[in-house]
Amino acid sequence: MLQNSDSLESFYLDVLEKLVSQPTAPFREERVAHRIATFLREWGVPFELDEFGNIIAHYQHGTDCRPMVLMAHMDHPAFVITARGGPNGTDFVGKLQGGVSAQCFVQEVAVRLFPSSRPDSEAGLAARIVGFKQGEKPREVEFYLSLDKADAVAAVEPGDFGVWDLPDFELRDNFIHARVIDDLVGCAAALLTLWKLSQEQPDTNVYGVFTRAEEMGLVGATAVLQSGRMPKAAYIVSLEASKTLPGAVQGEGPVIRVGDKIFTFQEEAEIVLRTAAKNLNKGGPAGGPPLFKSQRQLMSGGGCEAGAALLAGYTATGLAFPLGNYHNVTSDFKLEPENIHKADYIAGIVLLQEAVRLMPQADNLRSDLIKAYGDVEPLIEQLKASTTLIKKAVHPTDNTLGLGK
């Protein structure tokens, strides 16, 4: 078992690096899924596949308490090959999958193709997007691609996928840079929470749900939640890398997410995360800097899987890692690695590890939080006792109060 903070940090970064080094796309998450399944087997965490290809891991020990569901998606914006041959002698036609502005493809974009005929290829085939056509909707973008090596054209078939040719993982100046942070950082955080539970065996009830095709409209999350596989009493926590915004600053901690672009989330589930953050700050110096940094903010840069949970009738909240270069898009519409602050990543894992331990107490946390802000019952009695003055002011029978007209 890892003992010190340095070895833990190294381990957490290694898990993330192994995940983000896997190419992924909506409906083509198999390489990430293989890596997740490998971790779960190594750590002895039970899991299964549902009929949609979502991975559902489950830890339960010593209690039948309300469960927490940590939900993260395995895909990222990318593209799929739709046909051989394209305009002006290009080799293939492709189609964008996910939310990336067509302005990013005005210039040539280097990509890597991953043919199904070569499932063990780690590097893929080098190619370039040399032209595009915008459809009626923002996400309707058709690509025209040329392969760097003509003799590799025969290996690629319609249905194969490709990703932007960007570095897998780099750690520089306390920032993690990777082609895919959204949402493999959420997958890593869920995995490492399950790892911690498997190591220490506390009494709690936690699911890790790793979903598919989120970038196409929360597809995998909607499927698993509508299937009834998750207990209705569960608190769903959507784990995301979400676009950094004012009030959600990189390096200031993970963000307890009160809502997204579409929905406001629910206090009942959020209280578990807030209590976990409060617990992690116990013992800090009065008036001094917090022991544990976290933020609380509406993250309106996009939608997330908490929305699918709300629509399916679940109680939901979210935790977000403030993300730079959201969906790889820079302010001048270039494609570059996404980035998060290393401290936010580590703190997010620590927060989740504390939160899942609180689930046996979940039903009492709201009342405990209210008490922490002060008991107002005596003041309510004082309020009732002082209503005579209000009644005279609102319904005066004379001017004994000296009130003006």
Tab-separated table of C-alpha atoms in Angstrom:
chain	number	residue	atom	x	y	z
A	1	MET	CA	0.000	0.000	0.000
A	2	LEU	CA	1.326	3.456	-0.890
A	3	GLN	CA	2.295	5.347	2.254
A	4	ASN	CA	3.420	8.906	1.526
A	5	SER	CA	1.985	11.812	-0.420
A	6	ASP	CA	4.757	11.835	-3.034
A	7	SER	CA	4.271	8.178	-3.962
A	8	LEU	CA	0.487	8.655	-4.009
A	9	GLU	CA	0.793	11.665	-6.312
A	10	SER	CA	3.085	9.732	-8.632
A	11	PHE	CA	0.645	6.820	-8.670
A	12	TYR	CA	-2.333	9.080	-9.397
A	13	LEU	CA	-0.464	10.751	-12.264
A	14	ASP	CA	0.595	7.376	-13.667
A	15	VAL	CA	-3.017	6.166	-13.745
A	16	LEU	CA	-4.080	9.324	-15.574
A	17	GLU	CA	-1.214	9.061	-18.060
A	18	LYS	CA	-2.102	5.467	-18.891
A	19	LEU	CA	-5.703	6.484	-19.573
A	20	VAL	CA	-5.095	9.638	-21.610
A	21	SER	CA	-2.557	7.824	-23.774
A	22	GLN	CA	-5.392	5.755	-25.254
A	23	PRO	CA	-7.043	7.112	-28.418
A	24	THR	CA	-10.797	7.387	-28.073
A	25	ALA	CA	-13.859	8.658	-29.922
A	26	PRO	CA	-17.640	8.449	-29.498
A	27	PHE	CA	-18.708	4.830	-30.084
A	28	ARG	CA	-15.008	3.805	-30.276
A	29	GLU	CA	-14.008	3.788	-26.609
A	30	GLU	CA	-12.665	0.227	-26.622
A	31	ARG	CA	-9.021	1.101	-25.868
A	32	VAL	CA	-9.943	3.219	-22.852
A	33	ALA	CA	-12.414	0.556	-21.719
A	34	HIS	CA	-9.654	-2.077	-21.874
A	35	ARG	CA	-7.371	0.085	-19.715
A	36	ILE	CA	-10.137	0.742	-17.156
A	37	ALA	CA	-11.019	-2.956	-16.972
A	38	THR	CA	-7.337	-3.810	-16.468
A	39	PHE	CA	-7.093	-1.446	-13.503
A	40	LEU	CA	-10.296	-2.765	-11.937
A	41	ARG	CA	-9.100	-6.372	-12.229
A	42	GLU	CA	-5.698	-5.517	-10.759
A	43	TRP	CA	-7.350	-3.856	-7.761
A	44	GLY	CA	-10.015	-6.502	-7.218
A	45	VAL	CA	-12.970	-4.186	-7.846
A	46	PRO	CA	-15.970	-6.107	-9.270
A	47	PHE	CA	-17.407	-4.771	-12.519
A	48	GLU	CA	-19.637	-5.703	-15.441
A	49	LEU	CA	-20.634	-4.405	-18.859
A	50	ASP	CA	-24.197	-3.363	-19.482
A	51	GLU	CA	-25.904	-3.981	-22.812
A	52	PHE	CA	-24.686	-0.604	-24.116
A	53	GLY	CA	-20.996	-1.198	-23.389
A	54	ASN	CA	-20.884	1.049	-20.325
A	55	ILE	CA	-18.621	-0.281	-17.554
A	56	ILE	CA	-20.303	-0.541	-14.148
A	57	ALA	CA	-18.030	-1.134	-11.156
A	58	HIS	CA	-19.449	-1.581	-7.667
A	59	TYR	CA	-17.890	-1.458	-4.219
A	60	GLN	CA	-20.049	-2.268	-1.191
A	61	HIS	CA	-18.895	-3.188	2.267
A	62	GLY	CA	-20.624	-3.479	5.606
A	63	THR	CA	-23.682	-1.360	4.868
A	64	ASP	CA	-26.776	-1.089	2.729
A	65	CYS	CA	-26.673	2.718	2.779
A	66	ARG	CA	-27.730	5.066	0.013
A	67	PRO	CA	-25.204	4.618	-2.835
A	68	MET	CA	-23.092	7.233	-4.569
A	69	VAL	CA	-22.571	6.823	-8.318
A	70	LEU	CA	-19.393	8.359	-9.736
A	71	MET	CA	-20.074	8.837	-13.442
A	72	ALA	CA	-17.535	9.786	-16.129
A	73	HIS	CA	-17.352	9.261	-19.887
A	74	MET	CA	-14.711	7.447	-21.906
A	75	ASP	CA	-15.002	9.367	-25.187
A	76	HIS	CA	-13.701	12.703	-26.487
A	77	PRO	CA	-14.383	14.746	-29.662
A	78	ALA	CA	-12.791	13.049	-32.672
A	79	PHE	CA	-13.931	11.850	-36.105
A	80	VAL	CA	-14.974	8.750	-38.010
A	81	ILE	CA	-14.095	7.700	-41.557
A	82	THR	CA	-17.259	7.564	-43.675
A	83	ALA	CA	-15.994	6.816	-47.194
A	84	ARG	CA	-12.947	6.076	-49.314
A	85	GLY	CA	-11.893	8.758	-51.757
A	86	GLY	CA	-12.677	12.442	-51.504
A	87	PRO	CA	-12.552	15.701	-53.462
A	88	ASN	CA	-9.321	16.764	-55.156
A	89	GLY	CA	-7.717	13.333	-54.870
A	90	THR	CA	-7.933	13.034	-51.097
A	91	ASP	CA	-7.917	9.527	-49.639
A	92	PHE	CA	-10.912	9.594	-47.286
A	93	VAL	CA	-14.012	11.439	-46.179
A	94	GLY	CA	-14.574	11.761	-42.448
A	95	LYS	CA	-17.209	13.182	-40.135
A	96	LEU	CA	-16.693	15.186	-36.959
A	97	GLN	CA	-18.049	13.634	-33.771
A	98	GLY	CA	-18.387	16.061	-30.879
A	99	GLY	CA	-18.253	19.791	-30.303
A	100	VAL	CA	-15.287	21.324	-32.117
A	101	SER	CA	-15.608	24.540	-34.131
A	102	ALA	CA	-15.223	24.156	-37.901
A	103	GLN	CA	-12.918	27.200	-37.776
A	104	CYS	CA	-10.229	24.881	-36.406
A	105	PHE	CA	-9.997	23.165	-39.806
A	106	VAL	CA	-9.360	26.219	-41.970
A	107	GLN	CA	-5.687	25.258	-41.753
A	108	GLU	CA	-4.346	21.721	-42.231
A	109	VAL	CA	-4.684	19.561	-39.125
A	110	ALA	CA	-2.415	16.594	-38.416
A	111	VAL	CA	-4.344	13.518	-37.225
A	112	ARG	CA	-3.817	9.830	-36.432
A	113	LEU	CA	-6.085	7.117	-37.845
A	114	PHE	CA	-6.737	3.872	-35.965
A	115	PRO	CA	-7.870	1.105	-38.312
A	116	SER	CA	-9.834	-1.809	-36.907
A	117	SER	CA	-7.527	-4.016	-38.975
A	118	ARG	CA	-4.653	-2.972	-36.703
A	119	PRO	CA	-6.100	-3.101	-33.168
A	120	ASP	CA	-2.670	-3.342	-31.539
A	121	SER	CA	-1.292	-0.224	-33.227
A	122	GLU	CA	-0.408	2.332	-30.557
A	123	ALA	CA	0.670	5.170	-32.837
A	124	GLY	CA	-1.937	4.826	-35.561
A	125	LEU	CA	-1.456	6.083	-39.116
A	126	ALA	CA	-0.363	9.656	-39.794
A	127	ALA	CA	-2.765	11.693	-41.915
A	128	ARG	CA	-3.906	15.273	-42.486
A	129	ILE	CA	-7.264	16.995	-42.717
A	130	VAL	CA	-6.721	19.122	-45.833
A	131	GLY	CA	-10.258	20.362	-46.402
A	132	PHE	CA	-13.719	20.436	-44.862
A	133	LYS	CA	-17.333	21.339	-45.504
A	134	GLN	CA	-19.669	22.869	-42.938
A	135	GLY	CA	-23.214	21.511	-42.856
A	136	GLU	CA	-26.379	23.243	-41.679
A	137	LYS	CA	-25.632	22.666	-37.986
A	138	PRO	CA	-22.414	23.624	-36.136
A	139	ARG	CA	-21.444	20.009	-35.494
A	140	GLU	CA	-22.150	18.871	-39.066
A	141	VAL	CA	-18.597	19.021	-40.401
A	142	GLU	CA	-17.267	16.784	-43.181
A	143	PHE	CA	-13.500	16.260	-43.466
A	144	TYR	CA	-11.289	15.401	-46.458
A	145	LEU	CA	-8.163	13.503	-45.442
A	146	SER	CA	-4.886	12.500	-47.030
A	147	LEU	CA	-2.728	9.738	-45.584
A	148	ASP	CA	0.976	10.513	-45.193
A	149	LYS	CA	1.975	7.069	-46.519
A	150	ALA	CA	0.026	6.024	-49.593
A	151	ASP	CA	0.771	2.327	-49.081
A	152	ALA	CA	-1.253	2.395	-45.826
A	153	VAL	CA	-4.506	3.479	-47.511
A	154	ALA	CA	-5.723	-0.113	-47.891
A	155	ALA	CA	-5.637	-0.614	-44.102
A	156	VAL	CA	-8.306	2.031	-43.457
A	157	GLU	CA	-12.028	1.318	-43.826
A	158	PRO	CA	-15.220	3.306	-43.267
A	159	GLY	CA	-16.063	3.096	-39.565
A	160	ASP	CA	-12.459	3.526	-38.451
A	161	PHE	CA	-11.767	6.542	-36.283
A	162	GLY	CA	-9.144	9.223	-35.928
A	163	VAL	CA	-7.918	11.738	-33.378
A	164	TRP	CA	-5.920	14.959	-33.478
A	165	ASP	CA	-2.166	14.321	-33.566
A	166	LEU	CA	-1.305	15.888	-30.203
A	167	PRO	CA	0.903	14.772	-27.285
A	168	ASP	CA	-0.586	12.043	-25.113
A	169	PHE	CA	0.604	13.451	-21.776
A	170	GLU	CA	3.013	16.113	-20.556
A	171	LEU	CA	3.574	17.568	-17.078
A	172	ARG	CA	4.952	21.122	-17.186
A	173	ASP	CA	4.962	23.853	-14.551
A	174	ASN	CA	2.398	22.004	-12.423
A	175	PHE	CA	-0.026	21.686	-15.333
A	176	ILE	CA	-1.072	18.438	-16.974
A	177	HIS	CA	-1.315	18.745	-20.768
A	178	ALA	CA	-2.914	15.972	-22.831
A	179	ARG	CA	-4.851	15.383	-26.020
A	180	VAL	CA	-7.719	13.973	-23.954
A	181	ILE	CA	-8.444	15.303	-20.482
A	182	ASP	CA	-12.214	15.648	-20.964
A	183	ASP	CA	-13.258	13.248	-19.594
A	184	LEU	CA	-10.548	10.727	-18.913
A	185	VAL	CA	-9.606	12.764	-15.839
A	186	GLY	CA	-13.106	12.005	-14.528
A	187	CYS	CA	-12.553	8.323	-15.255
A	188	ALA	CA	-9.211	8.452	-13.422
A	189	ALA	CA	-10.759	10.161	-10.394
A	190	ALA	CA	-13.542	7.561	-10.192
A	191	LEU	CA	-11.049	4.715	-10.613
A	192	LEU	CA	-8.745	6.009	-7.895
A	193	THR	CA	-11.647	6.443	-5.506
A	194	LEU	CA	-12.560	2.800	-6.076
A	195	TRP	CA	-8.887	1.849	-5.635
A	196	LYS	CA	-8.783	3.595	-2.257
A	197	LEU	CA	-11.952	1.801	-1.155
A	198	SER	CA	-10.552	-1.565	-2.227
A	199	GLN	CA	-7.390	-0.872	-0.207
A	200	GLU	CA	-9.003	0.312	3.015
A	201	GLN	CA	-12.419	-1.424	2.959
A	202	PRO	CA	-14.527	1.247	4.705
A	203	ASP	CA	-18.272	0.761	5.142
A	204	THR	CA	-19.950	2.437	2.177
A	205	ASN	CA	-21.723	1.788	-1.130
A	206	VAL	CA	-20.221	3.215	-4.330
A	207	TYR	CA	-20.633	2.653	-8.067
A	208	GLY	CA	-18.209	3.768	-10.745
A	209	VAL	CA	-19.969	4.110	-14.108
A	210	PHE	CA	-17.797	4.688	-17.174
A	211	THR	CA	-20.019	5.724	-20.055
A	212	ARG	CA	-19.883	5.967	-23.831
A	213	ALA	CA	-20.720	8.579	-26.485
A	214	GLU	CA	-21.258	11.466	-24.081
A	215	GLU	CA	-19.980	13.879	-26.721
A	216	MET	CA	-22.867	12.887	-28.997
A	217	GLY	CA	-25.506	13.899	-26.461
A	218	LEU	CA	-25.028	12.026	-23.143
A	219	VAL	CA	-25.917	8.807	-24.963
A	220	GLY	CA	-24.308	6.165	-22.725
A	221	ALA	CA	-25.335	7.912	-19.512
A	222	THR	CA	-28.925	8.231	-20.686
A	223	ALA	CA	-29.003	4.561	-21.665
A	224	VAL	CA	-27.696	3.230	-18.350
A	225	LEU	CA	-29.829	5.558	-16.235
A	226	GLN	CA	-33.021	4.834	-18.149
A	227	SER	CA	-32.322	1.100	-17.944
A	228	GLY	CA	-32.870	1.112	-14.176
A	229	ARG	CA	-29.483	-0.472	-13.443
A	230	MET	CA	-28.701	2.231	-10.882
A	231	PRO	CA	-30.699	2.308	-7.611
A	232	LYS	CA	-33.166	5.205	-7.592
A	233	ALA	CA	-31.947	6.237	-4.122
A	234	ALA	CA	-28.443	6.867	-5.478
A	235	TYR	CA	-26.760	10.238	-5.606
A	236	ILE	CA	-25.301	10.647	-9.102
A	237	VAL	CA	-22.055	12.652	-9.203
A	238	SER	CA	-21.047	13.686	-12.703
A	239	LEU	CA	-17.253	13.962	-12.905
A	240	GLU	CA	-16.097	16.276	-15.675
A	241	ALA	CA	-13.351	18.479	-16.979
A	242	SER	CA	-15.269	21.688	-17.598
A	243	LYS	CA	-14.229	24.901	-19.305
A	244	THR	CA	-12.509	27.288	-16.906
A	245	LEU	CA	-14.645	30.342	-16.171
A	246	PRO	CA	-14.549	33.370	-13.842
A	247	GLY	CA	-15.001	31.911	-10.366
A	248	ALA	CA	-13.606	28.535	-11.434
A	249	VAL	CA	-9.884	29.180	-11.516
A	250	GLN	CA	-7.217	26.633	-12.341
A	251	GLY	CA	-5.068	25.842	-9.308
A	252	GLU	CA	-7.723	26.821	-6.759
A	253	GLY	CA	-9.127	23.321	-6.385
A	254	PRO	CA	-11.807	21.124	-7.945
A	255	VAL	CA	-15.195	22.761	-8.448
A	256	ILE	CA	-18.292	21.540	-6.645
A	257	ARG	CA	-20.628	22.102	-9.561
A	258	VAL	CA	-24.016	23.648	-8.798
A	259	GLY	CA	-25.157	23.329	-12.408
A	260	ASP	CA	-24.175	23.238	-16.066
A	261	LYS	CA	-25.230	25.006	-19.267
A	262	ILE	CA	-28.712	23.464	-19.100
A	263	PHE	CA	-29.580	22.373	-15.546
A	264	THR	CA	-29.294	23.447	-11.926
A	265	PHE	CA	-28.196	20.499	-9.789
A	266	GLN	CA	-29.503	19.391	-6.400
A	267	GLU	CA	-28.425	20.531	-2.946
A	268	GLU	CA	-29.279	17.169	-1.373
A	269	ALA	CA	-26.451	15.428	-3.239
A	270	GLU	CA	-24.119	18.422	-3.220
A	271	ILE	CA	-24.078	18.510	0.585
A	272	VAL	CA	-22.019	15.311	0.634
A	273	LEU	CA	-19.273	16.991	-1.422
A	274	ARG	CA	-19.432	20.181	0.626
A	275	THR	CA	-19.223	18.261	3.895
A	276	ALA	CA	-16.242	16.326	2.553
A	277	ALA	CA	-14.482	19.614	1.723
A	278	LYS	CA	-15.307	20.957	5.197
A	279	ASN	CA	-13.909	17.813	6.849
A	280	LEU	CA	-10.681	18.117	4.870
A	281	ASN	CA	-10.234	21.643	6.213
A	282	LYS	CA	-10.583	20.752	9.894
A	283	GLY	CA	-7.596	21.787	11.956
A	284	GLY	CA	-6.525	24.635	9.698
A	285	PRO	CA	-5.248	27.910	11.177
A	286	ALA	CA	-7.940	30.412	12.152
A	287	GLY	CA	-8.024	33.144	9.531
A	288	GLY	CA	-5.240	31.460	7.610
A	289	PRO	CA	-5.202	29.783	4.192
A	290	PRO	CA	-7.341	26.650	3.897
A	291	LEU	CA	-5.736	23.250	4.293
A	292	PHE	CA	-7.769	22.016	1.350
A	293	LYS	CA	-8.727	24.090	-1.677
A	294	SER	CA	-12.041	23.651	-3.450
A	295	GLN	CA	-14.445	25.907	-5.313
A	296	ARG	CA	-18.201	26.053	-5.832
A	297	GLN	CA	-19.538	27.419	-9.087
A	298	LEU	CA	-22.088	27.197	-11.880
A	299	MET	CA	-20.082	25.676	-14.763
A	300	SER	CA	-22.019	26.845	-17.798
A	301	GLY	CA	-19.462	25.978	-20.468
A	302	GLY	CA	-21.380	22.846	-21.493
A	303	GLY	CA	-23.770	20.115	-20.427
A	304	CYS	CA	-22.804	17.046	-18.420
A	305	GLU	CA	-24.154	13.676	-17.341
A	306	ALA	CA	-25.859	15.062	-14.235
A	307	GLY	CA	-28.429	16.394	-16.698
A	308	ALA	CA	-29.169	12.887	-17.949
A	309	ALA	CA	-29.528	11.795	-14.323
A	310	LEU	CA	-32.024	14.556	-13.543
A	311	LEU	CA	-34.102	13.705	-16.607
A	312	ALA	CA	-34.163	10.056	-15.507
A	313	GLY	CA	-35.465	11.011	-12.061
A	314	TYR	CA	-32.253	10.776	-10.016
A	315	THR	CA	-30.768	13.145	-7.451
A	316	ALA	CA	-27.605	14.571	-8.995
A	317	THR	CA	-24.680	16.903	-8.533
A	318	GLY	CA	-21.248	17.303	-10.112
A	319	LEU	CA	-17.549	17.792	-9.549
A	320	ALA	CA	-15.488	19.537	-12.208
A	321	PHE	CA	-11.805	20.068	-12.959
A	322	PRO	CA	-11.284	23.554	-14.479
A	323	LEU	CA	-10.095	22.925	-18.025
A	324	GLY	CA	-7.980	24.981	-20.406
A	325	ASN	CA	-8.316	24.569	-24.198
A	326	TYR	CA	-11.741	22.965	-23.794
A	327	HIS	CA	-12.196	20.306	-26.510
A	328	ASN	CA	-8.634	21.169	-27.608
A	329	VAL	CA	-9.764	24.530	-29.031
A	330	THR	CA	-7.614	27.605	-28.321
A	331	SER	CA	-8.839	31.198	-28.373
A	332	ASP	CA	-7.525	31.568	-31.948
A	333	PHE	CA	-9.126	28.285	-33.113
A	334	LYS	CA	-6.070	26.071	-33.145
A	335	LEU	CA	-6.137	22.496	-31.834
A	336	GLU	CA	-3.801	22.024	-28.882
A	337	PRO	CA	-3.659	19.765	-25.801
A	338	GLU	CA	-6.215	20.373	-23.065
A	339	ASN	CA	-4.823	21.247	-19.644
A	340	ILE	CA	-5.669	21.110	-15.944
A	341	HIS	CA	-3.693	22.060	-12.854
A	342	LYS	CA	-2.027	19.112	-11.157
A	343	ALA	CA	-3.186	20.288	-7.715
A	344	ASP	CA	-6.830	20.359	-8.859
A	345	TYR	CA	-6.543	16.775	-10.087
A	346	ILE	CA	-5.026	15.477	-6.848
A	347	ALA	CA	-7.454	17.447	-4.671
A	348	GLY	CA	-10.438	16.203	-6.656
A	349	ILE	CA	-9.467	12.600	-5.957
A	350	VAL	CA	-8.969	13.342	-2.251
A	351	LEU	CA	-12.368	15.060	-2.093
A	352	LEU	CA	-14.139	12.096	-3.683
A	353	GLN	CA	-12.353	9.627	-1.410
A	354	GLU	CA	-13.644	11.559	1.588
A	355	ALA	CA	-17.139	12.001	0.124
A	356	VAL	CA	-17.786	8.305	-0.491
A	357	ARG	CA	-16.963	7.552	3.150
A	358	LEU	CA	-19.776	9.889	4.179
A	359	MET	CA	-22.552	8.013	2.387
A	360	PRO	CA	-23.645	6.003	5.469
A	361	GLN	CA	-24.355	9.415	7.061
A	362	ALA	CA	-25.841	11.021	3.954
A	363	ASP	CA	-29.409	11.279	5.221
A	364	ASN	CA	-28.272	13.245	8.298
A	365	LEU	CA	-25.833	15.612	6.611
A	366	ARG	CA	-28.396	18.278	5.728
A	367	SER	CA	-29.585	18.676	9.303
A	368	ASP	CA	-25.979	18.726	10.509
A	369	LEU	CA	-25.154	21.463	7.983
A	370	ILE	CA	-28.118	23.571	9.125
A	371	LYS	CA	-26.963	23.266	12.746
A	372	ALA	CA	-23.496	24.355	11.740
A	373	TYR	CA	-24.924	27.652	10.490
A	374	GLY	CA	-26.700	28.273	13.801
A	375	ASP	CA	-29.844	27.147	15.560
A	376	VAL	CA	-32.576	29.668	14.774
A	377	GLU	CA	-35.356	28.013	16.761
A	378	PRO	CA	-35.004	30.383	19.771
A	379	LEU	CA	-35.066	33.348	17.404
A	380	ILE	CA	-38.223	32.066	15.740
A	381	GLU	CA	-39.920	32.198	19.136
A	382	GLN	CA	-38.645	35.756	19.570
A	383	LEU	CA	-40.042	36.546	16.133
A	384	LYS	CA	-43.488	35.321	17.149
A	385	ALA	CA	-43.377	37.278	20.379
A	386	SER	CA	-42.582	40.531	18.586
A	387	THR	CA	-45.395	40.391	16.024
A	388	THR	CA	-47.579	42.834	17.997
A	389	LEU	CA	-45.589	45.795	16.706
A	390	ILE	CA	-45.834	44.525	13.136
A	391	LYS	CA	-49.603	44.029	13.448
A	392	LYS	CA	-50.079	47.581	14.693
A	393	ALA	CA	-47.934	48.927	11.861
A	394	VAL	CA	-49.795	47.003	9.184
A	395	HIS	CA	-53.307	47.416	10.644
A	396	PRO	CA	-53.187	50.583	12.760
A	397	THR	CA	-56.348	51.486	14.723
A	398	ASP	CA	-54.775	54.678	16.022
A	399	ASN	CA	-51.497	56.520	15.666
A	400	THR	CA	-50.045	55.522	19.031
A	401	LEU	CA	-46.902	54.214	17.323
A	402	GLY	CA	-46.185	57.682	15.985
A	403	LEU	CA	-46.004	56.363	12.430
A	404	GLY	CA	-46.192	58.904	9.628
A	405	LYS	CA	-49.011	58.848	7.124
